mmCIF file of C-alpha atoms and ligand atoms in Angstrom:
data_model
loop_
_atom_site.group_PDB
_atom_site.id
_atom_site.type_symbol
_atom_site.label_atom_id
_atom_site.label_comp_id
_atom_site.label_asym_id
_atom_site.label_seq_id
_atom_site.Cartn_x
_atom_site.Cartn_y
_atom_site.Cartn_z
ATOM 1 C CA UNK E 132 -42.481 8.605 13.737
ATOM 2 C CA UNK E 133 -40.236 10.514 11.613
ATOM 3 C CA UNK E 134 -38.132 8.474 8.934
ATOM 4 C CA UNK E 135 -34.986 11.084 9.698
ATOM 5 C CA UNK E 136 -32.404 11.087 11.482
ATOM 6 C CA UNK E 137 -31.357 14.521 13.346
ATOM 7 C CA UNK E 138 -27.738 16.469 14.426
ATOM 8 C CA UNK E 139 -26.919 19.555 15.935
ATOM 9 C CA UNK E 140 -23.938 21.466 17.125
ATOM 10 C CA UNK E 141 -22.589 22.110 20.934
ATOM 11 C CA UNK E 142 -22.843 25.761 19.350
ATOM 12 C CA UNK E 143 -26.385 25.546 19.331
ATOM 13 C CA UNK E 144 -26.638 26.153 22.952
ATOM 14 C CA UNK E 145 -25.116 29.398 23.997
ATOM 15 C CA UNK E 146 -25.019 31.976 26.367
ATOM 16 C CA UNK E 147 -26.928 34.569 24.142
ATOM 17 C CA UNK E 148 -23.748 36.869 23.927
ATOM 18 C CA UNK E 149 -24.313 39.043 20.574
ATOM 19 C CA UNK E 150 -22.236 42.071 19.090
ATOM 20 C CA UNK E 151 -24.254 44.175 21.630
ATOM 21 C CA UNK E 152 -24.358 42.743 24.662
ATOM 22 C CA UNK E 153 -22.653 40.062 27.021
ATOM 23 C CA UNK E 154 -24.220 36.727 27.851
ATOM 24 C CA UNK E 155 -27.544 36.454 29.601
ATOM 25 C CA UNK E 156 -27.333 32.605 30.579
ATOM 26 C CA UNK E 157 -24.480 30.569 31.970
ATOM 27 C CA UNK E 158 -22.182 28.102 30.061
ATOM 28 C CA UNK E 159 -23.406 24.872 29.506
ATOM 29 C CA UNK E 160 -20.449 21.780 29.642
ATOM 30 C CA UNK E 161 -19.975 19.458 26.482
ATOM 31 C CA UNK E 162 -20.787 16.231 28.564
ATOM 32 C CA UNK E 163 -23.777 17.682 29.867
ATOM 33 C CA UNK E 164 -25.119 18.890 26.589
ATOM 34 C CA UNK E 165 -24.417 15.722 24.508
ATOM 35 C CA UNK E 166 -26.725 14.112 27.341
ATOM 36 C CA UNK E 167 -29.317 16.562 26.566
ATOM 37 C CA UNK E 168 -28.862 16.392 22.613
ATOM 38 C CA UNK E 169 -29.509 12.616 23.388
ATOM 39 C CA UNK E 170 -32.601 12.290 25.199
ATOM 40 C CA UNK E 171 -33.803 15.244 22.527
ATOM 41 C CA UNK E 172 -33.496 12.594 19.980
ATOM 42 C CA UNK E 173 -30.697 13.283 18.157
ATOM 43 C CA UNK E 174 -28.635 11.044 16.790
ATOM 44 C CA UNK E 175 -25.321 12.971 15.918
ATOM 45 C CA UNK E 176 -23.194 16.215 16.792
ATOM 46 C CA UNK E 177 -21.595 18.589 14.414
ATOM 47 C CA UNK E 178 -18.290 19.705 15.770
ATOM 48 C CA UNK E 179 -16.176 23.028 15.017
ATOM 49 C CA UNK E 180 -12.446 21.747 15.133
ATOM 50 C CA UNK E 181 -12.082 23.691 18.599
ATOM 51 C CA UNK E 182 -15.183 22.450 20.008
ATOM 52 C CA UNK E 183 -13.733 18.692 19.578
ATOM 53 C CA UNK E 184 -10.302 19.886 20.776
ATOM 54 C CA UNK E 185 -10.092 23.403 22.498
ATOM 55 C CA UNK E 186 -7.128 25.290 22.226
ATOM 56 C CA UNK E 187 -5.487 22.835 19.563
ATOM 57 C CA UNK E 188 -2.750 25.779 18.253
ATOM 58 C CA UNK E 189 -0.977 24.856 20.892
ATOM 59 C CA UNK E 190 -0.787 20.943 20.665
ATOM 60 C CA UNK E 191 0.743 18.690 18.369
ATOM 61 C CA UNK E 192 -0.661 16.926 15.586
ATOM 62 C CA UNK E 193 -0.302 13.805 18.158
ATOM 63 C CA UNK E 194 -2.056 15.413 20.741
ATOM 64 C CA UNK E 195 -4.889 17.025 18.789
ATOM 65 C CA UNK E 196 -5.918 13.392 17.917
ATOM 66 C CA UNK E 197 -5.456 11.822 21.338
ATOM 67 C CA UNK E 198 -8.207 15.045 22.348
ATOM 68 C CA UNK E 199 -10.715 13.814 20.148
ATOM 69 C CA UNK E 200 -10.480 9.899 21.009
ATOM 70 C CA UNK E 201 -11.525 11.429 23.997
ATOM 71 C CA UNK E 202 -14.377 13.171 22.707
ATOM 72 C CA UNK E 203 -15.226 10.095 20.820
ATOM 73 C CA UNK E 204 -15.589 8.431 23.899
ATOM 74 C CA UNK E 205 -18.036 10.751 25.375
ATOM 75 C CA UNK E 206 -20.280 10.335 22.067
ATOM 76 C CA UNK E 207 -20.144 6.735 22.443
ATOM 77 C CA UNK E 208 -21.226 6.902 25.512
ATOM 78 C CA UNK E 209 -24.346 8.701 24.754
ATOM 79 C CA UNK E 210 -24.850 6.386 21.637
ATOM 80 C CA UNK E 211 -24.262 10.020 19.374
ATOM 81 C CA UNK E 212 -22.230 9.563 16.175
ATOM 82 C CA UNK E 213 -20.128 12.748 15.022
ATOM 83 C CA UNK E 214 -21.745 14.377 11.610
ATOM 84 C CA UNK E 215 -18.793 16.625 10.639
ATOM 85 C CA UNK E 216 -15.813 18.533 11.688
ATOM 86 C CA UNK E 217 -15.744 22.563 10.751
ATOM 87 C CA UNK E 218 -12.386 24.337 11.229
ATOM 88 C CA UNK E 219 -13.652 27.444 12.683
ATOM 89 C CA UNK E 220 -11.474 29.980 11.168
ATOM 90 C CA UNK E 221 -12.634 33.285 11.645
ATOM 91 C CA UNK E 222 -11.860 33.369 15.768
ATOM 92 C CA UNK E 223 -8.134 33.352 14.973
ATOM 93 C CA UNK E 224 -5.613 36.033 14.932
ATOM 94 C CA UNK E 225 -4.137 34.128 11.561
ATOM 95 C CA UNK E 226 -7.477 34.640 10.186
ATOM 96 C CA UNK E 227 -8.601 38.213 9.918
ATOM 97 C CA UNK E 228 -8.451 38.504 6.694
ATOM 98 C CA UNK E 229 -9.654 35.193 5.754
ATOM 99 C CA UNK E 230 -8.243 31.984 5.548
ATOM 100 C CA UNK E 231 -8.000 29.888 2.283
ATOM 101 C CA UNK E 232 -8.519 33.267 0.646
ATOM 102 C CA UNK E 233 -6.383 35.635 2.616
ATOM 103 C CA UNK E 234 -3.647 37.754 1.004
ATOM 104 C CA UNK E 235 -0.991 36.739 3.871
ATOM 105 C CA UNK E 236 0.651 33.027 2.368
ATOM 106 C CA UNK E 237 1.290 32.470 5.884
ATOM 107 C CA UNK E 238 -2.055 33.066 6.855
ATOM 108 C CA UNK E 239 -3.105 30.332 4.114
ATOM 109 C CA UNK E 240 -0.741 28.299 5.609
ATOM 110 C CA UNK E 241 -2.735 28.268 9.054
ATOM 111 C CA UNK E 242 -5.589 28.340 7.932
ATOM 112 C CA UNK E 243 -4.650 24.532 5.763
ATOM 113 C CA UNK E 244 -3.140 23.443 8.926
ATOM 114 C CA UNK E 245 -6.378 23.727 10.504
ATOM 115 C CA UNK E 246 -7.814 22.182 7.839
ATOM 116 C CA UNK E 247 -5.894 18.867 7.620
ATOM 117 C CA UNK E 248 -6.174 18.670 11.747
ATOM 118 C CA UNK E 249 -10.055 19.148 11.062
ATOM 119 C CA UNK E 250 -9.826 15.749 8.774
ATOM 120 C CA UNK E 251 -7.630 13.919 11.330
ATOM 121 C CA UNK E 252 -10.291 14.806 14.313
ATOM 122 C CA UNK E 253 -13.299 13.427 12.025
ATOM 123 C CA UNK E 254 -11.306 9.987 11.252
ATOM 124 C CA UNK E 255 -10.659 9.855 15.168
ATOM 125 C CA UNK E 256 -14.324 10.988 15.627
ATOM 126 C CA UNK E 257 -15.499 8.445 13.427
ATOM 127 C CA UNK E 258 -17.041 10.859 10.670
ATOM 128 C CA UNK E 259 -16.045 11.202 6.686
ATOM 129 C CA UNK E 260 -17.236 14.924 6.383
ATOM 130 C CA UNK E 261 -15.642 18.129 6.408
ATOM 131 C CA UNK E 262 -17.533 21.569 6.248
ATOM 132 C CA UNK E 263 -16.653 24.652 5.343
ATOM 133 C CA UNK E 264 -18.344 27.677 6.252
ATOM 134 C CA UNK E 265 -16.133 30.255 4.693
ATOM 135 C CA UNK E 266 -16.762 33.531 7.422
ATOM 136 C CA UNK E 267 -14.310 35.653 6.623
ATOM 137 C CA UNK E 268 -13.841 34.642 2.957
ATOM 138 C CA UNK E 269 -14.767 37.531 0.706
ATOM 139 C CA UNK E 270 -13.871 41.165 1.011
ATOM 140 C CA UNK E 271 -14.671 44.160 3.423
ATOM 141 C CA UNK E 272 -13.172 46.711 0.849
ATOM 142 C CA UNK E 273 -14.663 45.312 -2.757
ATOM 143 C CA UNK E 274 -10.621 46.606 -4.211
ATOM 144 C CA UNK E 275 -8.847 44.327 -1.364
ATOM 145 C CA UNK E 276 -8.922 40.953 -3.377
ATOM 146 C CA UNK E 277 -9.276 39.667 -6.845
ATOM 147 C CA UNK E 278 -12.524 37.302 -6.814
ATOM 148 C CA UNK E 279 -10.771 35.705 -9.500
ATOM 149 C CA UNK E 280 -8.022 34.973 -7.582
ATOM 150 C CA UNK E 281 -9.887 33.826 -4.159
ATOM 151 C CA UNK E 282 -11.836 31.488 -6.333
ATOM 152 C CA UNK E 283 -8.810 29.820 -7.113
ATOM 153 C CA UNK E 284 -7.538 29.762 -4.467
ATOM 154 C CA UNK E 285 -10.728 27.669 -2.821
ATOM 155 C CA UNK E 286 -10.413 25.216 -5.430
ATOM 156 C CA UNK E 287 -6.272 24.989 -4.593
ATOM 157 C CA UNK E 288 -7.644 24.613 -0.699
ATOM 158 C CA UNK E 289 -10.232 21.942 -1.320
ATOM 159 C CA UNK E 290 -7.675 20.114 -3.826
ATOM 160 C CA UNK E 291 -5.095 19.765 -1.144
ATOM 161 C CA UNK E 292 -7.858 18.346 1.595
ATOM 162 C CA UNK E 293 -8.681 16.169 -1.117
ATOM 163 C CA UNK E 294 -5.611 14.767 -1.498
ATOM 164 C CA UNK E 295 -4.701 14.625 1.786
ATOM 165 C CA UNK E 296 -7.123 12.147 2.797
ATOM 166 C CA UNK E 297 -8.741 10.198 -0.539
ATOM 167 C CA UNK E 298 -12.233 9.155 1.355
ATOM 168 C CA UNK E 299 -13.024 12.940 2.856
ATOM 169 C CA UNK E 300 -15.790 14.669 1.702
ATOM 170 C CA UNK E 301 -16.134 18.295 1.656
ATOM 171 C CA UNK E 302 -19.212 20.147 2.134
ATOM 172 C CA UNK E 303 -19.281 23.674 1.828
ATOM 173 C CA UNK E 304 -21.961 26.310 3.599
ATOM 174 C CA UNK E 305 -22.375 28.693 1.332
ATOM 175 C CA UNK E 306 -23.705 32.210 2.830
ATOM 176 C CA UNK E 307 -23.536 35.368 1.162
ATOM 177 C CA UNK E 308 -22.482 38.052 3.204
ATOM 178 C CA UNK E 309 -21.861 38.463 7.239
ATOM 179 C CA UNK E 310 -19.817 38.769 8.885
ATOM 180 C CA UNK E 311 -17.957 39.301 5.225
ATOM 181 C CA UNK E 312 -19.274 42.118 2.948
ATOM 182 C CA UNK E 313 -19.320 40.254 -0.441
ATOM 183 C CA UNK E 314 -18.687 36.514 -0.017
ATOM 184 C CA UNK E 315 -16.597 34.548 -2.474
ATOM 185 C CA UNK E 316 -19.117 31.315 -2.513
ATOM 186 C CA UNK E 317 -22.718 32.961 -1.416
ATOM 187 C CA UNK E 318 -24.937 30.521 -2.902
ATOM 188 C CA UNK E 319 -25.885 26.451 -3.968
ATOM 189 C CA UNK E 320 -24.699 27.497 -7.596
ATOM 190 C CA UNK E 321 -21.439 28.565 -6.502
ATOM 191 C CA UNK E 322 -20.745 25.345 -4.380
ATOM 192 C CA UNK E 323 -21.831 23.303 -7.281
ATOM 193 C CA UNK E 324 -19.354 25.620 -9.334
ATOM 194 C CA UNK E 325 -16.329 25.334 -7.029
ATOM 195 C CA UNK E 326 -17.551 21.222 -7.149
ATOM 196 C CA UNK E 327 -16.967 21.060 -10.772
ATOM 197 C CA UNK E 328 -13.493 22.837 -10.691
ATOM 198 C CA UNK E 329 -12.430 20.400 -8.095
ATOM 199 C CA UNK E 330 -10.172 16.957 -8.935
ATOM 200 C CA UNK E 331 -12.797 15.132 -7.136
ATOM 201 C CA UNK E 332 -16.511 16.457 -7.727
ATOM 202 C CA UNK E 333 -17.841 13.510 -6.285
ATOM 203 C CA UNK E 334 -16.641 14.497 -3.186
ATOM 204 C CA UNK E 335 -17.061 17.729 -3.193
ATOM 205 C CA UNK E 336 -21.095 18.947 -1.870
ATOM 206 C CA UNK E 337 -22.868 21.915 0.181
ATOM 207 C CA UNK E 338 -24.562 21.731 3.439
ATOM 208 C CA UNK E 339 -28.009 24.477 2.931
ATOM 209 C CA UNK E 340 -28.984 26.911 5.872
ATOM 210 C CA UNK E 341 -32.604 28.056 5.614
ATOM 211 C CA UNK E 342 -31.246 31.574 6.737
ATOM 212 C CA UNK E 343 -28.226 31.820 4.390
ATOM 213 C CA UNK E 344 -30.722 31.244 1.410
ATOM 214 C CA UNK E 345 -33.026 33.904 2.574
ATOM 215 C CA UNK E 346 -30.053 36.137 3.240
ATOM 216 C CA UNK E 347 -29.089 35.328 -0.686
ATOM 217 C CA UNK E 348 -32.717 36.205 -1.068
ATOM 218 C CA UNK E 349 -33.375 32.800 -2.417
ATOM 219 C CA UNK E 350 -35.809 30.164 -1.484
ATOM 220 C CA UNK E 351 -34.509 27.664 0.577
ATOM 221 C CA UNK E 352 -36.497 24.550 -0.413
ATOM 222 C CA UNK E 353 -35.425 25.824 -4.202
ATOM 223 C CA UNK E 354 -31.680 25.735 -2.980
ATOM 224 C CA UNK E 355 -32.289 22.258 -1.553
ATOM 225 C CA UNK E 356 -33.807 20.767 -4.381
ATOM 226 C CA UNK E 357 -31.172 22.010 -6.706
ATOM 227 C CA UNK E 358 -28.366 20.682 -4.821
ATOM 228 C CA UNK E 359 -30.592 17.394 -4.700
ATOM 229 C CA UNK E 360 -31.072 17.452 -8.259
ATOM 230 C CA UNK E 361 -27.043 17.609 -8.747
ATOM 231 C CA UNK E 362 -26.535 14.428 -5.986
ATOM 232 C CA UNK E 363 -24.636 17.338 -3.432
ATOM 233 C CA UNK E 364 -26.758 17.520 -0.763
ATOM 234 C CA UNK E 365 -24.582 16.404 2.045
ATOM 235 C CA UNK E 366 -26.601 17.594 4.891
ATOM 236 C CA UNK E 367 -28.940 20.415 5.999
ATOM 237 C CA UNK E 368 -28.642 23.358 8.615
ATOM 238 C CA UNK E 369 -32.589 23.786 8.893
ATOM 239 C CA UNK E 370 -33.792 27.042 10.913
ATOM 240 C CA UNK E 371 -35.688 30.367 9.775
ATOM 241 C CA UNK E 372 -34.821 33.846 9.487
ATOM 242 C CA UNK E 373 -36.918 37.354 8.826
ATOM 243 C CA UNK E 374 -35.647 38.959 5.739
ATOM 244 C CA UNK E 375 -32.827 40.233 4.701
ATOM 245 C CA UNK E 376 -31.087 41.504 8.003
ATOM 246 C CA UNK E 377 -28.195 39.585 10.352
ATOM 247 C CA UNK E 378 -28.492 36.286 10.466
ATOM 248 C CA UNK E 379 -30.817 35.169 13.121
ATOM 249 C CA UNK E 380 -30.788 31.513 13.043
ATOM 250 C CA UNK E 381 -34.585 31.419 14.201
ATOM 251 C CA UNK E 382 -36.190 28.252 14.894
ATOM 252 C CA UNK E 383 -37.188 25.732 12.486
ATOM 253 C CA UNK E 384 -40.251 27.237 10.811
ATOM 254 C CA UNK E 385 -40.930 29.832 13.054
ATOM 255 C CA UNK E 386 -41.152 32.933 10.658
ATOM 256 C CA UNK E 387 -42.481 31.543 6.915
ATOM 257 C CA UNK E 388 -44.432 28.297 7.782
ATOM 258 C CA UNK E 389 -45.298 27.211 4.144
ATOM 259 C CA UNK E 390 -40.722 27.288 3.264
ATOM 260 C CA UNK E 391 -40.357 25.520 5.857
ATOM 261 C CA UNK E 392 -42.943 23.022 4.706
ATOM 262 C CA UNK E 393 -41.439 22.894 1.456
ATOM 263 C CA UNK E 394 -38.171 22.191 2.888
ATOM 264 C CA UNK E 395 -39.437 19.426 4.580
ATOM 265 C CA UNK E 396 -41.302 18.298 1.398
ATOM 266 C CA UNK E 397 -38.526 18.409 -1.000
ATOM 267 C CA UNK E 398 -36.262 16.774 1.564
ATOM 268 C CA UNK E 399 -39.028 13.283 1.992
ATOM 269 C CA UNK E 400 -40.014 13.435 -1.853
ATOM 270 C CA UNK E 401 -36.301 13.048 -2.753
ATOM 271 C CA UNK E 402 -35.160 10.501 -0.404
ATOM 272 C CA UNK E 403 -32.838 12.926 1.519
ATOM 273 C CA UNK E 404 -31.415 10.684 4.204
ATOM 274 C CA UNK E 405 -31.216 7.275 2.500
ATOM 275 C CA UNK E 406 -27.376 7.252 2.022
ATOM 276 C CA UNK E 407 -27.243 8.395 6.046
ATOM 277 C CA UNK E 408 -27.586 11.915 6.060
ATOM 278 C CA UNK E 409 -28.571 13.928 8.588
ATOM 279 C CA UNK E 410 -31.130 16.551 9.275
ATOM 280 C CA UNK E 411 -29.068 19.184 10.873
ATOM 281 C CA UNK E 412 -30.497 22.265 12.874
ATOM 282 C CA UNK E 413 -28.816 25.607 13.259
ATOM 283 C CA UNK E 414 -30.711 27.486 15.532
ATOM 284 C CA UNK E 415 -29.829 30.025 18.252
ATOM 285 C CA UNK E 416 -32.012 30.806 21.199
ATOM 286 C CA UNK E 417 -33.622 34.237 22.036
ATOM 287 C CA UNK E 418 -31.079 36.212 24.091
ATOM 288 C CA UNK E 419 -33.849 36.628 26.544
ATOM 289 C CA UNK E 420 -34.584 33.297 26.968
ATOM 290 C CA UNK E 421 -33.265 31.833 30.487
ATOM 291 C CA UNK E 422 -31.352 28.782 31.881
ATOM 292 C CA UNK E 423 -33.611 26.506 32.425
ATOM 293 C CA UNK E 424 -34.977 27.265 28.410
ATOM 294 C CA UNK E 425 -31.687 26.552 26.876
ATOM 295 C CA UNK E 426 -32.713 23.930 24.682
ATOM 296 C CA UNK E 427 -36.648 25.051 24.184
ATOM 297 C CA UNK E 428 -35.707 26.182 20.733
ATOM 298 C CA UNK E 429 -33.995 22.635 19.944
ATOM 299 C CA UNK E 430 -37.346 20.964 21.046
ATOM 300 C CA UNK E 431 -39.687 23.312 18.953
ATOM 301 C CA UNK E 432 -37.176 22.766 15.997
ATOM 302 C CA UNK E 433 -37.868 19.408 16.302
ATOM 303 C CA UNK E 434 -41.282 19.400 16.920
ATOM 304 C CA UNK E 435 -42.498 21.409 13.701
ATOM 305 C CA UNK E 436 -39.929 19.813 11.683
ATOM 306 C CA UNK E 437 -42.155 16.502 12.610
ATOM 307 C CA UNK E 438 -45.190 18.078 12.701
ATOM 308 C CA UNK E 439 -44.564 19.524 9.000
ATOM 309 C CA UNK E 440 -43.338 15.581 8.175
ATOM 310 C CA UNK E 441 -46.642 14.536 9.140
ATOM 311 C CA UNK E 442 -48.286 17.625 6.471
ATOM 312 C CA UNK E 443 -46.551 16.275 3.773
ATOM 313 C CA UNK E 444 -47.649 12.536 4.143
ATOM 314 C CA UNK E 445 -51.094 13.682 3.709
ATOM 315 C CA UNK E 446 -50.438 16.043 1.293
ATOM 316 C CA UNK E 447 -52.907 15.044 -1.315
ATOM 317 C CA UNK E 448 -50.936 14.888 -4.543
ATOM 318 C CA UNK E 449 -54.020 13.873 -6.565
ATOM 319 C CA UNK E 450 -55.366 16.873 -5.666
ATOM 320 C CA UNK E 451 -52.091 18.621 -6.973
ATOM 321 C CA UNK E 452 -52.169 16.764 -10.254
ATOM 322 C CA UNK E 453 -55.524 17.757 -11.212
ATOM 323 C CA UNK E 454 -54.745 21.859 -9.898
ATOM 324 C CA UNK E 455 -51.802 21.363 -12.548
ATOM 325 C CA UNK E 456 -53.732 19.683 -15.291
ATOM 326 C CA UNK E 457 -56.539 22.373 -15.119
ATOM 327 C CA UNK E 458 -53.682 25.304 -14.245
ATOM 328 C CA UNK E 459 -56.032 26.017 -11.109
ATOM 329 C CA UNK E 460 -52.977 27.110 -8.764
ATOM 330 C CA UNK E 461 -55.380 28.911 -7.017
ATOM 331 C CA UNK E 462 -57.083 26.108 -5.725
ATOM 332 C CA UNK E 463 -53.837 24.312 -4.749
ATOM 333 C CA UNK E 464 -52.461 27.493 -3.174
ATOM 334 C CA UNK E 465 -54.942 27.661 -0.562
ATOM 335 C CA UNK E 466 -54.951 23.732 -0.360
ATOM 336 C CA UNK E 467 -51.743 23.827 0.939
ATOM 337 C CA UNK E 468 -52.612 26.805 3.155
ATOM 338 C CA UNK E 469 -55.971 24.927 4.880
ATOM 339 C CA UNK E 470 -53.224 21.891 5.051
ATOM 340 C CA UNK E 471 -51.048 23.757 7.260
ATOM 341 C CA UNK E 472 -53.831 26.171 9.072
ATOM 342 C CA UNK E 473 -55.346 22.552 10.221
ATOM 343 C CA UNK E 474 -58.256 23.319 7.935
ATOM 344 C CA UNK E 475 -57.601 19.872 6.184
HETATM 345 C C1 3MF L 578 -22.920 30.870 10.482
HETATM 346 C C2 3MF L 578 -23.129 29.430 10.513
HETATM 347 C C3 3MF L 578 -22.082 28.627 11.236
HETATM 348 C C4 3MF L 578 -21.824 27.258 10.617
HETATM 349 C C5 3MF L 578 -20.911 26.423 11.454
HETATM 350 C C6 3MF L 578 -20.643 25.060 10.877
HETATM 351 C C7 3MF L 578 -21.636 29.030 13.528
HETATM 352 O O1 3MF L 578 -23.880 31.551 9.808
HETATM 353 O O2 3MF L 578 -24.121 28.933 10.030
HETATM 354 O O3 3MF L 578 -22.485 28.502 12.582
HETATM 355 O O4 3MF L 578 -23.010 26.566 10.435
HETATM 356 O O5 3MF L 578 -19.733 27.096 11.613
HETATM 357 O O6 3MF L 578 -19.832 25.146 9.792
HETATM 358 MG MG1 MG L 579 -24.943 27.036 9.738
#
């Protein structure tokens, strides 16, 4: 039985359209896959602002949040909570050059507006959390923008949704580069930097993806455990990813087996989910797989997430203490791979 409690986006279950190619499998409708997401075992969706209310630039402020009581309904009906509200900001017209960041003031202008509606859909959806995942924030040509200047102007952003709702909490999902070049906030350090610059660091923390560490060409347990150490950790996008290449959002575990069971170790050592957060997937499924598959890659997520739970509860930490006493890492190195190759 596994002491956490898991989320996942409507996102995560797609037609397997990429840059290359149109989609291979048919649409799936939000009712049907909250259903789904249920009887998977998950306790809470993560929402885009357009996923809770499609086509909101054309409704009213009114009429955005009337949309998402509606939504609300539909979780409650499935007994689903709502983890957080993204504004997805790099579809838009207003936002080809970025958002927060972008040179246009009027452009910054949207992309706030989108912001504050994002915090008025999480109160109606019942959730306290914002996320950022800043896409298009950073520069294509390194000359275009001052990174001094689209610092500041993240911190300005995150002030102003800070003091536009004083309970919010804004979590930021920091990935280095695609479909930007050079991204403005790329790693766990930076969000813990922007955090600090903030008028409210306390409510100001970063959501880790397992593939936008690797992409950083950092370890992703590492990047959880630091954020842990600084009390930031607001939630997790947990999948895997083969080097340094476009981001593939792999399953849970599927390419390095041992980071992903040191993500799940540093997450249980440290208590991650006492204060109710979540254990969020990102994960994509193959563009070949079909229909009937659509959520396979949801289920094996799940499975070696709980199957690596179950490695670190017998994970013989003895053992460990005396390898470290006697500085045999050697020995505890291939403890921990006979623990996971079922040799132990
Ligand atoms: C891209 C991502 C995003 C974010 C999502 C929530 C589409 O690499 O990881 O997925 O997770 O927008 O903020
Ligand atoms: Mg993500």
């Amino acid at each position: 039985m596994s002491k956490f409690k898991f989320s996942v986006g409507p996102w995560n279950v797609a037609p397997g359209a990429d840059s290359y190619g149109p989609a291979t499998r048919n649409d799936v409708d939000f009712e049907e896959k909250v259903k789904r997401f249920a009887e998977l075992g998950f306790s809470a969706v993560q929402f885009h602002d357009d996923d809770a209310v499609p086509n909101m630039n054309n409704l009213t402020e009114e009429e955005i949040k009337a949309e998402a009581r509606k939504v609300k309904q539909i979780l409650d009906k499935y007994g689903m909570a709502a983890e957080f509200v993204a504004p997805r900001l790099w579809m838009d017209p207003h936002t080809i050059d970025g958002g927060f960041m972008s040179t246009s003031a009027e452009d910054r202008e949207f992309a706030m507006w989108r912001a504050y509606r994002s915090i008025d859909i999480a109160r109606e959806l019942g959730c306290d959390m914002v996320v950022l995942w800043l896409a298009r924030e950073g520069t294509l040509c390194a000359e275009s923008k001052s990174p001094v200047w689209a610092t500041k102007m993240l911190v300005e952003a995150i002030n102003k949704m800070l003091a536009y709702d004083p309970t919010i909490r804004i979590c930021i999902e920091p990935k280095p580069n695609e479909p930007i070049d050079r991204s403005i906030c790329g790693t766990m350090g930076h969000v813990m930097a922007v955090s600090a610059a903030t008028i409210d660091p306390s409510r100001v923390g970063g959501n880790l993806e397992s593939a936008h560490a690797v992409l950083a060409g950092l370890d992703p347990a590492h990047e959880i455990g630091f954020a842990l150490a600084m009390g930031k950790l607001m939630t997790v996008h947990l999948n895997d990813q083969n080097g340094i290449r476009y981001d593939q959002d792999k399953s849970f575990g599927v390419e390095n087996l041992r980071s992903a069971f040191n993500q799940v170790k540093v997450l249980k050592e440290n208590g991650y989910g006492d204060n109710g957060e979540y254990v969020g997937l990102d994960v994509k499924a193959m563009r070949t797989t079909k229909d009937e598959d659509g959520y396979k890659h949801l289920e094996n997520s799940l499975n070696i997430f709980k199957a690596l739970e179950e490695k670190v509860d017998r994970f013989d930490y003895d053992f460990q203490k005396k390898c470290v006493e006697t500085r045999d890492f050697e020995a505890l190195e291939m403890y921990v791979m006979e623990l996971l190759m079922g040799l132990k």
